[in-house]
CSV table of C-alpha atoms and ligand atoms in Angstrom, one decimal:
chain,number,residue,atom,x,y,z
A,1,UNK,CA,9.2,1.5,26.7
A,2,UNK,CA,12.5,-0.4,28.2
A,3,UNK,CA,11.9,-4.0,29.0
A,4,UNK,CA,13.2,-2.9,32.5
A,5,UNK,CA,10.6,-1.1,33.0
A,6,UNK,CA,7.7,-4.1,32.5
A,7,UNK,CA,5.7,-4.8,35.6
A,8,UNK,CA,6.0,-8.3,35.6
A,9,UNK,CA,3.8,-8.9,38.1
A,10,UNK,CA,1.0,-7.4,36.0
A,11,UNK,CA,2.6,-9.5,32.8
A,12,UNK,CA,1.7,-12.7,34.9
A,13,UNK,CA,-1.6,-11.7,36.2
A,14,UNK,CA,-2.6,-11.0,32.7
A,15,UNK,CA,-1.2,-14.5,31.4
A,16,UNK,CA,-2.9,-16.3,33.8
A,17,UNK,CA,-6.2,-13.7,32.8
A,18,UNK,CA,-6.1,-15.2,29.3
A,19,UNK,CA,-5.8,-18.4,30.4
A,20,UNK,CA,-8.5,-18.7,32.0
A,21,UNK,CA,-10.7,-17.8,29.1
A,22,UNK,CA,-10.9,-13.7,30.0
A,23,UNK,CA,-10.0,-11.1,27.9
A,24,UNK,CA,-6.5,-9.1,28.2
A,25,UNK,CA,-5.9,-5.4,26.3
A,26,UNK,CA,-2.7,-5.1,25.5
A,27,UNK,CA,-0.2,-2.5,24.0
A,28,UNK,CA,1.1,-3.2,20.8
A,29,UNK,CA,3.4,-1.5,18.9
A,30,UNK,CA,0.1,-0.5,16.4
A,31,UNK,CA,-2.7,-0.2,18.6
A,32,UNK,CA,-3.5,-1.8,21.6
A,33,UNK,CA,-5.3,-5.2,21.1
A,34,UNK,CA,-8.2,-6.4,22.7
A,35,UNK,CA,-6.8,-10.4,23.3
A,36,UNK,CA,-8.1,-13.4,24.0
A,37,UNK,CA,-7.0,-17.2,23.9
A,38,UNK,CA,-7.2,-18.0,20.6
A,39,UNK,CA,-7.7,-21.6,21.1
A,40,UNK,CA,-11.0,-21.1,23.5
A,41,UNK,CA,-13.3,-20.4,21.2
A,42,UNK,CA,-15.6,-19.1,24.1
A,43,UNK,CA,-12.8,-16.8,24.9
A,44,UNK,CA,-13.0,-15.6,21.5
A,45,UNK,CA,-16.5,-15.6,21.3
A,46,UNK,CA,-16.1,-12.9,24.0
A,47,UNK,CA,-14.2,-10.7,22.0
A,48,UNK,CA,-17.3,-10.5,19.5
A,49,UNK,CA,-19.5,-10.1,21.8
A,50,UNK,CA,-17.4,-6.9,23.7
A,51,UNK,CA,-16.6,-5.0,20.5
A,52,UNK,CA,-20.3,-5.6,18.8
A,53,UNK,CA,-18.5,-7.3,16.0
A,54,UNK,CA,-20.0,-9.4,13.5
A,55,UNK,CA,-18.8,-13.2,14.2
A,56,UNK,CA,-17.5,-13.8,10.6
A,57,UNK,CA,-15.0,-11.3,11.1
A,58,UNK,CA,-11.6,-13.2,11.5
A,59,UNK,CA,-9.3,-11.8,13.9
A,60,UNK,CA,-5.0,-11.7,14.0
A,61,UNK,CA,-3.7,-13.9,16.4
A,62,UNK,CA,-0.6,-12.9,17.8
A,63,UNK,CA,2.4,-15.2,18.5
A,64,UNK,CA,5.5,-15.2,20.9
A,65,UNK,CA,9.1,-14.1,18.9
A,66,UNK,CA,10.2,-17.8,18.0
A,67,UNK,CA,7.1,-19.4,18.0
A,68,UNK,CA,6.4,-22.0,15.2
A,69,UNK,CA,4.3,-21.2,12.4
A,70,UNK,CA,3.7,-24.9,11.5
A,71,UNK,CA,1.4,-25.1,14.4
A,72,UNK,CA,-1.2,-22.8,13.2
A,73,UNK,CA,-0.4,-22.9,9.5
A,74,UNK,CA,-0.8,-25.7,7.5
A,75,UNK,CA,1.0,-24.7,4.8
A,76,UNK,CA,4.2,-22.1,5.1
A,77,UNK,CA,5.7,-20.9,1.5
A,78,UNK,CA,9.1,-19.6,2.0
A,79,UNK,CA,8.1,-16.1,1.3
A,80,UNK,CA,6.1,-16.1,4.6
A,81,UNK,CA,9.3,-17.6,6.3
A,82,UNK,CA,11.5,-15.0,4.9
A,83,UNK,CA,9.1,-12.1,5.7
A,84,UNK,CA,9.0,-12.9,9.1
A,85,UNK,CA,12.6,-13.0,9.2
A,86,UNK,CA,13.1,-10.0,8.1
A,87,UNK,CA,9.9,-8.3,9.9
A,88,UNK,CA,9.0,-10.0,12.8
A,89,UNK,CA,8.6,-9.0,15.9
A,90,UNK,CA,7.0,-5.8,14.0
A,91,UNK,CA,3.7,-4.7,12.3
A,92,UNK,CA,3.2,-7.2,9.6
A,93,UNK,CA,0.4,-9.7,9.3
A,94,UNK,CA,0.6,-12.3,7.4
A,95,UNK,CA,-2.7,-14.4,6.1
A,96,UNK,CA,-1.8,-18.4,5.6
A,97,UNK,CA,-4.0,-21.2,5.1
A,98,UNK,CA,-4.4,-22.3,8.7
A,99,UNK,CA,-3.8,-25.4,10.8
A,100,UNK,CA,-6.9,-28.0,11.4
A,101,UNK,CA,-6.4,-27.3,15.1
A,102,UNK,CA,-7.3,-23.4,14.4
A,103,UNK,CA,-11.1,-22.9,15.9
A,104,UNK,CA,-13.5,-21.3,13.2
A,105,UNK,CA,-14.2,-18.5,16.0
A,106,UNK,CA,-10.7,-17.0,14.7
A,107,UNK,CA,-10.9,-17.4,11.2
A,108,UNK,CA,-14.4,-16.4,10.9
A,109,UNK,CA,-15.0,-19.9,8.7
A,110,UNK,CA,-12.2,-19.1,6.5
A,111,UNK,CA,-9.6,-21.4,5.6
A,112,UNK,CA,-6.9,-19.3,6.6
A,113,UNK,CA,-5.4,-17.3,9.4
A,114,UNK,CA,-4.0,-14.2,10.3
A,115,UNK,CA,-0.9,-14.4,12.3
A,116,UNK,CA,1.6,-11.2,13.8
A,117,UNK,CA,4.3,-11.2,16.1
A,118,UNK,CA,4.3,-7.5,17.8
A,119,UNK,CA,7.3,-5.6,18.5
A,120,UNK,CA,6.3,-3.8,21.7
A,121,UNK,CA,8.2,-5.1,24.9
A,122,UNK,CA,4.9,-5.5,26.8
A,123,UNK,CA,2.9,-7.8,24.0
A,124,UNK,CA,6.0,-9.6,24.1
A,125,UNK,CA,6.3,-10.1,27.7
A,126,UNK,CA,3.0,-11.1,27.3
A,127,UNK,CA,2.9,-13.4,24.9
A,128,UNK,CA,6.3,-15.2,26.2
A,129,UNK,CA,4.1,-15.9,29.9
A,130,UNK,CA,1.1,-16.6,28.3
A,131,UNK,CA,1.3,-20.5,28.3
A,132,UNK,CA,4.9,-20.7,28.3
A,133,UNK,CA,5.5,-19.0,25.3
A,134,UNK,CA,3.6,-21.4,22.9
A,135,UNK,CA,0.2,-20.2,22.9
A,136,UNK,CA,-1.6,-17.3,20.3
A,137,UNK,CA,-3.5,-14.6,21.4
A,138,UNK,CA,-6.5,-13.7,19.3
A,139,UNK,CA,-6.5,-9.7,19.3
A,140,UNK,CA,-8.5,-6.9,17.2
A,141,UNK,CA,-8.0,-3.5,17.7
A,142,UNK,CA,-9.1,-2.9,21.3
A,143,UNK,CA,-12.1,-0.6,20.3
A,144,UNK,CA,-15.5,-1.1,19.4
A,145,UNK,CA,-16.9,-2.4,15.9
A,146,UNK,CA,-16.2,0.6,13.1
A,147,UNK,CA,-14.9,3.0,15.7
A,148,UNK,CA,-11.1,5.0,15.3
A,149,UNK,CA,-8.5,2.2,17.4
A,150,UNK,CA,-6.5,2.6,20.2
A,151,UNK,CA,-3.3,4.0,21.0
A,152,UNK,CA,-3.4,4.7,24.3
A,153,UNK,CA,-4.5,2.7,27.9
A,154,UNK,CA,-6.9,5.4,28.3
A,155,UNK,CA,-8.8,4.9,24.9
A,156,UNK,CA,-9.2,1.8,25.2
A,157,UNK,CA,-10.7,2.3,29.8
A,158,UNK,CA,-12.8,5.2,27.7
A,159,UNK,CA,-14.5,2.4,25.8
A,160,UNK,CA,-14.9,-0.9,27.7
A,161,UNK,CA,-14.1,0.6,31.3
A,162,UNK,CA,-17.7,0.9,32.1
A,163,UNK,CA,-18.8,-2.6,31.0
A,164,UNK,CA,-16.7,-5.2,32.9
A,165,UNK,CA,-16.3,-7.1,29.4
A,166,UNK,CA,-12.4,-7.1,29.9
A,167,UNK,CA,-10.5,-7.7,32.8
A,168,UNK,CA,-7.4,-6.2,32.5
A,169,UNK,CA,-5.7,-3.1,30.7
A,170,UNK,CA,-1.7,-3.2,30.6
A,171,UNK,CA,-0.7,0.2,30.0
A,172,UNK,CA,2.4,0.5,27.7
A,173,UNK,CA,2.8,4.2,26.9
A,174,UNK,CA,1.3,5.7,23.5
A,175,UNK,CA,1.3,2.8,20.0
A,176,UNK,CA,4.8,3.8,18.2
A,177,UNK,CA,3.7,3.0,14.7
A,178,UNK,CA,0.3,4.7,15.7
A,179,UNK,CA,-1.7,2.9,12.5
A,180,UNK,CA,-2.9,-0.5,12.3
A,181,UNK,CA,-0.4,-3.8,11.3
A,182,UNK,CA,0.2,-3.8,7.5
A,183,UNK,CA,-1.5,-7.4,6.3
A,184,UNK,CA,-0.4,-9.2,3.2
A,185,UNK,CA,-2.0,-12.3,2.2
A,186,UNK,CA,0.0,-15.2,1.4
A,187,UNK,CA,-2.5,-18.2,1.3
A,188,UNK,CA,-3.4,-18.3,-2.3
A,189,UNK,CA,0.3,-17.0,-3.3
A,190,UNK,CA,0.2,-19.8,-6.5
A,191,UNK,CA,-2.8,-18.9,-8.1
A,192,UNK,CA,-2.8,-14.7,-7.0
A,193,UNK,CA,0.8,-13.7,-6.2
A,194,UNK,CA,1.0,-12.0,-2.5
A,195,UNK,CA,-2.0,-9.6,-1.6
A,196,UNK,CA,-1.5,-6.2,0.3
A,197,UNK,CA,-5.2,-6.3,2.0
A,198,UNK,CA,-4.5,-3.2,4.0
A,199,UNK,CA,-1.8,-0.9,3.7
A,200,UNK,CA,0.8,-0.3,6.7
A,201,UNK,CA,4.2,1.0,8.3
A,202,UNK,CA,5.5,-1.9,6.2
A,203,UNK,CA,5.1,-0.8,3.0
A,204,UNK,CA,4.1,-3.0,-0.5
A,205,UNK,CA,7.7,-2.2,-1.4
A,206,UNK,CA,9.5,-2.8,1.4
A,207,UNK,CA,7.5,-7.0,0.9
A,208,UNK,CA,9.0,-6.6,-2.6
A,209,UNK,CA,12.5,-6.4,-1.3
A,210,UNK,CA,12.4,-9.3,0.4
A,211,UNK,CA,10.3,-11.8,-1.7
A,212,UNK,CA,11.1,-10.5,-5.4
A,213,UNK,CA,7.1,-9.8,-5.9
A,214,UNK,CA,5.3,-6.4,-5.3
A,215,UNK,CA,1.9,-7.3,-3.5
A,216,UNK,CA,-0.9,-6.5,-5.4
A,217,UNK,CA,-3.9,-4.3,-4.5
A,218,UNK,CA,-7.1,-6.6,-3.1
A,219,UNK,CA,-9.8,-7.1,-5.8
A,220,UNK,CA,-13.1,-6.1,-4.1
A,221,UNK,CA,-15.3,-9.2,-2.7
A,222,UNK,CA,-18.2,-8.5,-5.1
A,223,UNK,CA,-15.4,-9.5,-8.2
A,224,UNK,CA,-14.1,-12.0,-6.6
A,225,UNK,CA,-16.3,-13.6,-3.8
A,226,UNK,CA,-13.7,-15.9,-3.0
A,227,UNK,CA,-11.3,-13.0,-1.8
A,228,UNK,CA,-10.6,-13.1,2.1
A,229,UNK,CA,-13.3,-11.1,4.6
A,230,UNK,CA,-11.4,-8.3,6.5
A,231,UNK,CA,-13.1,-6.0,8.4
A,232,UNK,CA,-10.5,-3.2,8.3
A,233,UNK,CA,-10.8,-3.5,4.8
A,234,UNK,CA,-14.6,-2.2,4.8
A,235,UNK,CA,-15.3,1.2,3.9
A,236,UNK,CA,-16.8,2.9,6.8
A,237,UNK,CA,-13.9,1.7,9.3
A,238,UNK,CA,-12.2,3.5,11.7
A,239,UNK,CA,-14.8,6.6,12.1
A,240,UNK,CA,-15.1,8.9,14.6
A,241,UNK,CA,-18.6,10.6,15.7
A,242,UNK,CA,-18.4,14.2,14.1
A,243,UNK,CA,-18.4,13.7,10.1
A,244,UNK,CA,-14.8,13.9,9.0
A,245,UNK,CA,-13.9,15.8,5.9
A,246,UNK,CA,-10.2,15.6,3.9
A,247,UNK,CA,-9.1,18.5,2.0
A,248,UNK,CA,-5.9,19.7,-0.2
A,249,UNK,CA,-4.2,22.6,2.0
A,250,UNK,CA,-5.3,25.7,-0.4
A,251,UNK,CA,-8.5,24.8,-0.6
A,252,UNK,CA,-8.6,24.0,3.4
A,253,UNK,CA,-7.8,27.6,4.1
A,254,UNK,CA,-10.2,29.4,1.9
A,255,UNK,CA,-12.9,26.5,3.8
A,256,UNK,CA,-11.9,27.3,7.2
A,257,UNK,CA,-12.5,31.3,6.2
A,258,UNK,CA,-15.7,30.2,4.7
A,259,UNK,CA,-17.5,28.0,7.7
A,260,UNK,CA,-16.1,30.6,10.3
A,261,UNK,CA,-18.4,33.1,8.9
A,262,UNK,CA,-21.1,30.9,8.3
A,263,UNK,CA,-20.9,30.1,12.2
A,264,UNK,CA,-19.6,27.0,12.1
A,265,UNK,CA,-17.6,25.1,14.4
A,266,UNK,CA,-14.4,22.9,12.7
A,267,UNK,CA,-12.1,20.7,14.7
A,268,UNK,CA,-9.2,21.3,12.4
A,269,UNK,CA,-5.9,18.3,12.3
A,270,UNK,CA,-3.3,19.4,9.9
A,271,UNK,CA,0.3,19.9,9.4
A,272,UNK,CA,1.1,23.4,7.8
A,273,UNK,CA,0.0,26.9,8.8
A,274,UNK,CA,-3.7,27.9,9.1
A,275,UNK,CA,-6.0,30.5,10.1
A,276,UNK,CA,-7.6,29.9,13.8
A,277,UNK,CA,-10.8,27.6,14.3
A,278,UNK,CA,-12.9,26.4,16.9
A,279,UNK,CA,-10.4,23.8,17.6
A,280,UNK,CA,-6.9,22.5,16.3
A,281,UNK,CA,-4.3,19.9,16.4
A,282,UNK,CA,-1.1,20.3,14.4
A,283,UNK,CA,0.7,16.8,13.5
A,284,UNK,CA,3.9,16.3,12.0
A,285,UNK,CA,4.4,16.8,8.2
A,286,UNK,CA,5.9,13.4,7.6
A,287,UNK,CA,4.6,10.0,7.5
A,288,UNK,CA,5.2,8.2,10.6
A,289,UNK,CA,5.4,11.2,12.6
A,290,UNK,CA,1.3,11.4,11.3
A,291,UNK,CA,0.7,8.0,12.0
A,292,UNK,CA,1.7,8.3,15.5
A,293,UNK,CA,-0.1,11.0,16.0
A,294,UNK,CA,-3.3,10.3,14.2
A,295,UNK,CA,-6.2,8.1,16.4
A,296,UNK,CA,-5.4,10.0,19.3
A,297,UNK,CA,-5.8,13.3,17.1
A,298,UNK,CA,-9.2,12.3,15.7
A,299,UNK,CA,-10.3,11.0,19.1
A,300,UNK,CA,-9.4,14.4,20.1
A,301,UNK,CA,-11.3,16.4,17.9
A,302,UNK,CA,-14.1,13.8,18.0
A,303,UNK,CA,-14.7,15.2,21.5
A,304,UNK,CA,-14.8,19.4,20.4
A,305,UNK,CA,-18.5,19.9,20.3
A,306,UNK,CA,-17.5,20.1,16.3
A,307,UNK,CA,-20.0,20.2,13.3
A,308,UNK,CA,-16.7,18.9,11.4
A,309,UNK,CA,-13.6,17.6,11.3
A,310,UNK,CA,-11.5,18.9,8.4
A,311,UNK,CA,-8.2,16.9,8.0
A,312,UNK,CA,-5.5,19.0,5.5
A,313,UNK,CA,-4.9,16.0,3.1
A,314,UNK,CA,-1.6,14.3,3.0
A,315,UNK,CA,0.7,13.7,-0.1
A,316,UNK,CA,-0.1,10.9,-2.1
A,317,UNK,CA,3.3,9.4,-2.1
A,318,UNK,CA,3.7,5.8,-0.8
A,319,UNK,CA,5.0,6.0,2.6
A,320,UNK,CA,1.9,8.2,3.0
A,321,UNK,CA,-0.5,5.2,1.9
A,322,UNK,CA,-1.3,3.4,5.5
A,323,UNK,CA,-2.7,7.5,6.9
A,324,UNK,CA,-4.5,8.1,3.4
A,325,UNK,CA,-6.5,4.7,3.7
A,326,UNK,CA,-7.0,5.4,7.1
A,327,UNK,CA,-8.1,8.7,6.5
A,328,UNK,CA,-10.2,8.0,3.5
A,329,UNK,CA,-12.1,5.5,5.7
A,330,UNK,CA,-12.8,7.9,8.5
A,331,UNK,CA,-14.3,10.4,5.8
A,332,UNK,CA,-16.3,7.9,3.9
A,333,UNK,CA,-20.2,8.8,3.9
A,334,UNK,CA,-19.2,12.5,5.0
A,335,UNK,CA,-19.6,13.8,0.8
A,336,UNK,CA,-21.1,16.9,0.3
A,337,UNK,CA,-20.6,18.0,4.3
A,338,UNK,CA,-18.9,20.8,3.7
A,339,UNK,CA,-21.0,22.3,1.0
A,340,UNK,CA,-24.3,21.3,3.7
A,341,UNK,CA,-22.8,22.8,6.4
A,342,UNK,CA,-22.0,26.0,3.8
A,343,UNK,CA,-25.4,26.4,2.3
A,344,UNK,CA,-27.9,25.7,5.6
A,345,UNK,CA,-28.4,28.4,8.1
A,346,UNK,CA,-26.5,27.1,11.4
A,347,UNK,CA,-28.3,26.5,14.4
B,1,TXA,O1,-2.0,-3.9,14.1
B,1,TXA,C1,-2.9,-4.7,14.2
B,1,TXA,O2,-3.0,-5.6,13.3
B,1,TXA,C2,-3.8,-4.7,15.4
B,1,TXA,C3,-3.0,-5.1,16.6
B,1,TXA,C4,-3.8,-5.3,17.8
B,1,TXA,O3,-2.2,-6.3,16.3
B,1,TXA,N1,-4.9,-5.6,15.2
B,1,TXA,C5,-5.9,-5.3,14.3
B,1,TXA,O4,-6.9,-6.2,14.4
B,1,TXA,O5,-5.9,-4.3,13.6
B,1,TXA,P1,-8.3,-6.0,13.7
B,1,TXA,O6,-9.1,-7.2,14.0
B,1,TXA,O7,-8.9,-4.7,14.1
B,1,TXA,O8,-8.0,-6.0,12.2
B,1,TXA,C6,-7.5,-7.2,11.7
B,1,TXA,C7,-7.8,-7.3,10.2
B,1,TXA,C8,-9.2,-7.4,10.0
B,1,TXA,O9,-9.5,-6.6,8.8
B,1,TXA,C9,-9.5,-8.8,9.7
B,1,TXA,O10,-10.6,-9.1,8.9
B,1,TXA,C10,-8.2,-9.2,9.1
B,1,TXA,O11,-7.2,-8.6,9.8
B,1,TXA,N2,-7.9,-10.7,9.2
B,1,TXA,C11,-7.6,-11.4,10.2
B,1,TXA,N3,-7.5,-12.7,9.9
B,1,TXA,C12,-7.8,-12.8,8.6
B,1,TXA,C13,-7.8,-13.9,7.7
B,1,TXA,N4,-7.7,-15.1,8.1
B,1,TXA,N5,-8.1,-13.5,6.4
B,1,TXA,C14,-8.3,-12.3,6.0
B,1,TXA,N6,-8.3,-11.2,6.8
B,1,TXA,C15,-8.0,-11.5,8.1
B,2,MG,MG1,-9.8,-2.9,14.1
């Protein structure tokens, strides 16, 4: 979207909307973000409470190009400073010890916090009126707890719309990148080395280039309880309804002849030829072209009347990482649902 085309008016409606303590969704670059004022913790109380999220879950808070990181970080290593010279505005997160002014509601009791400067001209619009420029807004994914994130106004009016929780929507066209912010922690650099906790547009190597040091994988919380809480780091994230299944593309093809003649219905997203189904949605073969294309695509299918989705698995390669953890998420629990829906008489 051209800045030109920003409806200002709307911009400071929605400021003055997060100002006074109500909650603002807003496009992002990512996804759209469900915001709030993240120093009113009753604000951010109210994000909790609208997405059915658990209140120990910490949440991003986003910041104005320029803004300074000393005011919600208490301490800045110079990797963080060079990242976000190279990355920001753009869909990195970065997690830093936070500032004693930060309220608990947005680290979920943590001592750290998780702070993004978007690249989409509306969140920046935003963010520059929101109190002049030097305030944070405190933004999940605009969707409910565990369900697939926005990329479009309309998923996120499909979701809260009816429930009065949120008081505006700025529309901002479709989420370029398409896949959640890329978050690396930074706060316990010294003792750990930088952490990729989820896995983005921005990828591990790309960090590397800047700050000689390729982030690590996280270490799950039940070795290391001490290892930061992030929601989009649990396994069952980002799920749609109808059981979701990932296969390689041979395999997909004999499986789509298979359930067709067991009478079964698939909602099919995938990239290279197939035979028909019940319902399909064909996304580009490359990375970010996938990403894009993805929420909306499973939100799609979601809605087919489906006893499955079937995804044709993606390469493995690294600029495929961000859609396989994604992916893997959305089909975690769904084991065996192929072979079930195979080997029981449909209804
Ligand atoms: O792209 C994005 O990051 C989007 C847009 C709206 O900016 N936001 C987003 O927020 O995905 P959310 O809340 O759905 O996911 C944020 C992730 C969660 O897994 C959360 O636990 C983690 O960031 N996080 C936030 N602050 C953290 C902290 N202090 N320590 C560890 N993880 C943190
Ligand atoms: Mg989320």
């Amino acid at each position: 979207m051209a800045s030109e085309n920003i409806d200002q008016a709307a911009i400071e409606a929605a400021a003055r909307a997060l100002e006074q303590g109500a909650l603002v969704a807003f496009p992002t670059e990512t996804v759209y973000g469900l915001g709030a004022d993240a120093e009113n913790p009753a604000a951010v109380a109210a994000i909790y409470a609208a997405k059915g999220r658990p209140q120990d879950h910490p949440v991003i808070v986003h910041l104005a190009p320029g803004a300074p990181l000393d005011y919600w970080a208490a301490s800045i290593p110079h990797e963080a400073r060079a990242l976000a010279d190279a990355f920001w505005p753009g869909p990195l997160t970065m997690i830093l010890k936070r500032a004693p002014n930060i309220p608990d509601a947005v680290s979920g009791g943590q001592d750290t916090v998780g702070l993004r400067c978007p690249s989409h001209p509306v969140a920046i619009a935003l963010l520059r009126a929101f109190k002049g420029g030097k305030g944070g807004v405190a933004a999940p994914s605009a969707n409910k707890f565990g369900a697939v994130s926005p990329t479009l106004a309309q998923h996120v009016r499909d979701e809260f719309g009816q429930d009065g929780s949120v008081s505006m929507v700025l529309d901002g066209g479709a989420s370029m990148v398409g896949i959640e912010s890329t978050i690396v922690d930074l706060s316990r650099l010294a003792t750990h080395g930088p952490v990729l906790l989820r896995p983005g547009h921005i990828s591990a190597e790309a960090i590397a280039a800047v700050i000689d040091q390729l982030p690590s994988a996280p270490v799950a919380r039940s070795a290391d309880p001490t290892a930061p809480r992030a929601s989009g780091t649990l396994e069952s994230h980002y799920a749609p309804h109808t059981p979701v299944a990932m296969q390689d593309s041979a395999t997909l093809r004999q499986t789509l002849l298979e359930l067709a003649a067991a009478g079964r219905k698939v909602a099919l997203i995938h990239y290279s030829d197939m035979p028909p189904t019940h319902a399909a949605l064909r996304l580009p073969a490359t990375p970010d072209g996938f990403a894009h294309a993805l929420y909306a695509a499973l939100r799609a299918m979601d809605g087919q009347g489906a006893d499955l989705i079937l995804v044709e698995a993606p390469p493995q390669g690294g600029a495929w990482l961000g859609v396989n953890d994604r992916l893997r998420r959305a089909a975690h629990g769904s084991t065996g649902i192929v072979h079930g829906l195979l080997n029981q008489a449909a209804p």
